[in-house]
Amino acid sequence: MKSFQFISIISNYKFCLLVFIFFSTSAFSQNIICTYSVKVDSTYLIEKNFDVKEIYYNYTNYIDDIKYKLKVSNLESVYEIDKEFTKKHAEKNVKFAQNVGGRGVYYSNFKDTVFLNQKDFFGDIYLIKQEMPVWNLTSDTKKIDGVECFKAYSVKKVDNGKRQFDKVTTVWYAPSFPYSFGPMNSNGLPGLVFELQENEVILYLTQIEFFDTEFKIDVPEKGIKMTESQYQRYLIENGENLLKNKFIKN
């Protein structure tokens, strides 16, 4: 397998990212399928004083079966729960798994600078236009399956109507795998994301398949179009009523 080393992580990040994407097109196959699995960070739960046993019970029934697929072809990608999992498990288990590792379909297109998340919320489909995260690149490194990975993190302000808080996403990416993609919306890094952590949930790469030919990446088009901030505001203003209506219908 060929290796690609990203030379300059410092200096102008956006410029480096464009250079990285351009040169990587000739260094590696641009068509890959990545499989991500899930594990729980018990240390995080203990530090936050959560009931570790109860949370582990929710996960352990089928955590080993939960898989997510990231398909990349040229400068496009799509990320979603593995369809084999949805075939084997009940709807409630599928929804739980989506809450763990990303709800709905995540689509990325660097050529047109389009990042979308199509998701279901109480029976309605939403198509949310996302922004690429602002990454803080660090010099911290660790080996994952023998591959040198660098640590990066992003901080996002979240308002759920009851409180405001910082949502921290921590990733470990590999410059020797020149793909600026990862689980959910963890795009724009100078290397493939091998590991992602939000709260107690860790998504980790278990398999990469390389293909010589391109495959079609379907662009999600169905849904009520909103920006991330509009969707967040909509949930704050309407979430309680939507929840009540769901119970009334049931």
Coordinates of C-alpha atoms in Angstrom, one line a residue:
M1 CA 0.0 0.0 0.0
K2 CA 1.3 3.4 -1.0
S3 CA 1.9 6.0 1.8
F4 CA 1.3 9.7 1.6
Q5 CA 2.8 12.1 4.2
F6 CA 1.1 15.5 4.7
I7 CA 4.0 17.9 5.0
S8 CA 2.6 21.1 6.5
I9 CA -0.1 20.9 9.1
I10 CA 0.6 24.4 10.4
S11 CA 0.4 27.7 8.3
N12 CA -2.7 28.4 6.4
Y13 CA -5.0 25.4 7.1
K14 CA -7.5 26.0 4.3
F15 CA -4.7 26.4 1.7
C16 CA -3.0 23.2 2.9
L17 CA -6.3 21.3 2.8
L18 CA -6.8 22.2 -0.9
V19 CA -3.2 21.3 -1.7
F20 CA -3.6 18.0 0.2
I21 CA -6.8 17.1 -1.7
F22 CA -5.2 17.9 -5.1
F23 CA -2.0 15.9 -4.7
S24 CA -3.7 13.0 -3.0
T25 CA -5.8 12.3 -6.1
S26 CA -2.8 10.7 -7.9
A27 CA -1.3 9.0 -4.8
F28 CA -4.2 6.7 -3.8
S29 CA -7.3 5.1 -5.2
Q30 CA -10.0 7.7 -4.7
N31 CA -12.7 5.0 -4.3
I32 CA -13.0 3.4 -0.8
I33 CA -15.5 2.0 1.6
C34 CA -14.7 2.3 5.3
T35 CA -16.4 0.4 8.1
Y36 CA -16.7 1.9 11.6
S37 CA -17.7 0.1 14.8
V38 CA -18.7 1.4 18.2
K39 CA -17.3 1.2 21.7
V40 CA -18.0 3.0 25.0
D41 CA -15.5 5.0 26.9
S42 CA -16.2 3.9 30.5
T43 CA -13.6 6.4 31.8
Y44 CA -15.7 9.3 30.5
L45 CA -18.8 8.0 32.1
I46 CA -17.1 7.6 35.5
E47 CA -15.6 11.2 35.3
K48 CA -19.1 12.5 34.5
N49 CA -20.7 10.5 37.4
F50 CA -23.0 8.6 35.1
D51 CA -24.6 5.2 36.0
V52 CA -22.0 3.1 34.1
K53 CA -23.9 -0.2 34.5
E54 CA -27.2 1.2 33.2
I55 CA -25.6 2.8 30.1
Y56 CA -23.5 -0.3 29.4
Y57 CA -26.7 -2.4 29.6
N58 CA -28.3 -0.2 26.9
Y59 CA -25.2 -0.7 24.6
T60 CA -24.2 -4.2 25.2
N61 CA -27.3 -6.0 23.8
Y62 CA -26.2 -5.3 20.2
I63 CA -23.2 -3.0 20.2
D64 CA -21.0 -5.5 18.5
D65 CA -23.4 -5.6 15.6
I66 CA -23.6 -1.8 15.1
K67 CA -21.6 -0.8 12.0
Y68 CA -21.5 2.3 9.8
K69 CA -20.3 2.7 6.3
L70 CA -18.4 5.6 4.8
K71 CA -18.3 5.5 1.0
V72 CA -15.8 7.8 -0.8
S73 CA -15.5 8.3 -4.5
N74 CA -13.3 11.1 -5.7
L75 CA -14.4 14.2 -3.8
E76 CA -17.8 12.9 -2.6
S77 CA -18.8 10.8 0.3
V78 CA -21.8 9.3 2.0
Y79 CA -22.0 8.0 5.6
E80 CA -24.8 6.0 7.2
I81 CA -25.6 3.0 9.3
D82 CA -24.9 -0.3 7.7
K83 CA -27.9 -1.6 5.9
E84 CA -27.2 -5.1 7.1
F85 CA -27.8 -3.9 10.7
T86 CA -31.1 -2.4 9.7
K87 CA -32.2 -5.7 8.3
K88 CA -31.3 -7.7 11.4
H89 CA -32.7 -5.5 14.1
A90 CA -36.0 -4.0 15.2
E91 CA -36.7 -0.4 14.4
K92 CA -36.1 0.8 18.0
N93 CA -32.7 -0.7 18.0
V94 CA -31.9 0.9 14.6
K95 CA -33.0 4.3 16.0
F96 CA -30.8 3.8 19.1
A97 CA -27.8 2.9 16.9
Q98 CA -28.4 6.0 14.8
N99 CA -28.4 8.2 17.9
V100 CA -25.1 6.6 18.8
G101 CA -23.2 7.0 15.6
G102 CA -25.0 9.5 13.5
R103 CA -28.7 9.8 12.6
G104 CA -29.7 9.6 8.9
V105 CA -27.4 10.1 5.9
Y106 CA -24.4 12.4 5.8
Y107 CA -23.3 13.6 2.4
S108 CA -20.2 15.5 1.6
N109 CA -19.0 17.1 -1.7
F110 CA -15.7 19.0 -1.6
K111 CA -15.9 20.0 -5.3
D112 CA -19.2 22.0 -4.8
T113 CA -18.6 22.6 -1.1
V114 CA -21.9 20.9 -0.1
F115 CA -22.4 19.1 3.3
L116 CA -25.8 17.7 4.1
N117 CA -27.5 15.6 6.8
Q118 CA -30.8 14.0 5.9
K119 CA -32.6 12.7 9.0
D120 CA -36.0 11.7 10.2
F121 CA -37.6 13.5 13.2
F122 CA -41.0 12.1 14.3
G123 CA -41.9 11.1 10.8
D124 CA -40.8 14.2 9.0
I125 CA -37.7 14.2 6.8
Y126 CA -35.3 17.1 7.1
L127 CA -32.4 18.0 4.8
I128 CA -29.9 20.0 6.8
K129 CA -27.2 22.0 5.3
Q130 CA -24.1 21.7 7.4
E131 CA -20.9 23.7 7.8
M132 CA -17.5 22.0 7.7
P133 CA -16.1 21.8 11.3
V134 CA -13.4 24.2 12.4
W135 CA -10.6 21.9 13.5
N136 CA -8.0 22.6 16.1
L137 CA -5.0 20.5 15.0
T138 CA -2.6 19.3 17.7
S139 CA 0.8 17.7 17.7
D140 CA -0.4 14.7 19.8
T141 CA 0.1 11.4 18.1
K142 CA -0.8 7.7 18.7
K143 CA -0.6 4.5 16.8
I144 CA -3.8 2.9 15.8
D145 CA -3.3 -0.6 14.3
G146 CA 0.3 0.4 13.5
V147 CA -0.7 3.6 11.7
E148 CA 0.4 7.0 13.1
C149 CA -2.5 9.2 13.8
F150 CA -2.7 12.9 14.9
K151 CA -5.3 14.3 17.3
A152 CA -7.7 17.1 16.3
Y153 CA -10.8 18.5 17.9
S154 CA -13.7 20.9 17.2
V155 CA -15.9 22.8 19.6
K156 CA -19.5 23.6 18.6
K157 CA -21.9 25.8 20.6
V158 CA -25.3 24.0 21.2
D159 CA -28.5 25.4 22.6
N160 CA -31.2 22.8 23.4
G161 CA -33.6 25.3 24.8
K162 CA -32.8 24.4 28.4
R163 CA -29.1 25.2 28.4
Q164 CA -26.2 26.1 26.2
F165 CA -23.1 24.0 26.1
D166 CA -20.0 23.2 24.1
K167 CA -20.1 20.0 22.1
V168 CA -16.6 18.7 21.7
T169 CA -15.7 16.2 18.9
T170 CA -12.2 14.6 19.2
V171 CA -10.7 12.7 16.3
W172 CA -7.6 10.9 15.4
Y173 CA -6.7 11.1 11.7
A174 CA -4.0 9.5 9.6
P175 CA -2.1 11.7 7.1
S176 CA -0.7 8.5 5.4
F177 CA -4.3 7.8 4.2
P178 CA -5.0 10.9 2.1
Y179 CA -8.8 11.2 2.4
S180 CA -10.4 14.2 4.0
F181 CA -13.4 12.3 5.2
G182 CA -14.7 10.6 8.4
P183 CA -17.8 9.6 10.3
M184 CA -20.8 11.9 10.3
N185 CA -19.5 15.4 9.4
S186 CA -15.9 14.9 10.5
N187 CA -14.6 16.2 7.1
G188 CA -11.8 18.6 6.1
L189 CA -8.9 17.0 7.9
P190 CA -5.5 16.2 6.2
G191 CA -6.1 12.5 6.5
L192 CA -8.8 9.8 7.0
V193 CA -10.4 9.7 10.4
F194 CA -9.5 6.5 12.2
E195 CA -11.3 7.3 15.4
L196 CA -13.9 9.8 16.6
Q197 CA -15.3 10.4 20.1
E198 CA -18.3 12.5 21.2
N199 CA -19.1 12.1 24.9
E200 CA -18.9 8.4 25.8
V201 CA -19.2 7.1 22.3
I202 CA -16.2 6.1 20.2
L203 CA -16.4 5.3 16.5
Y204 CA -13.4 3.4 15.3
L205 CA -12.2 2.2 11.8
T206 CA -12.3 -1.5 11.4
Q207 CA -11.9 -2.0 7.6
I208 CA -11.0 -0.2 4.4
E209 CA -11.8 -1.5 1.0
F210 CA -10.1 0.0 -2.1
F211 CA -11.7 0.0 -5.5
D212 CA -10.2 0.9 -8.9
T213 CA -13.4 2.1 -10.5
E214 CA -15.7 4.9 -9.4
F215 CA -19.1 4.2 -7.8
K216 CA -22.1 6.4 -7.7
I217 CA -22.7 8.5 -4.6
D218 CA -26.4 9.3 -4.3
V219 CA -27.1 12.9 -3.2
P220 CA -29.9 13.1 -0.6
E221 CA -32.6 15.4 -2.0
K222 CA -35.8 14.6 -0.1
G223 CA -36.6 16.6 3.0
I224 CA -37.5 20.0 4.5
K225 CA -34.4 22.2 3.8
M226 CA -32.9 24.0 6.7
T227 CA -29.5 25.2 7.9
E228 CA -28.1 23.8 11.2
S229 CA -29.0 26.9 13.2
Q230 CA -32.6 26.9 11.7
Y231 CA -33.0 23.2 12.6
Q232 CA -31.8 23.8 16.1
R233 CA -34.2 26.7 16.6
Y234 CA -37.0 24.6 15.1
L235 CA -36.4 21.8 17.7
I236 CA -36.4 24.3 20.6
E237 CA -39.6 26.0 19.5
N238 CA -41.5 22.8 18.3
G239 CA -39.9 19.8 19.9
E240 CA -42.3 19.5 22.8
N241 CA -45.4 19.8 20.7
L242 CA -44.0 17.2 18.2
L243 CA -43.4 14.8 21.0
K244 CA -46.9 15.2 22.4
N245 CA -48.4 14.7 19.0
K246 CA -46.5 11.5 18.5
F247 CA -47.8 10.0 21.8
I248 CA -51.4 11.1 20.8
K249 CA -51.1 9.3 17.5
N250 CA -49.8 6.2 19.2

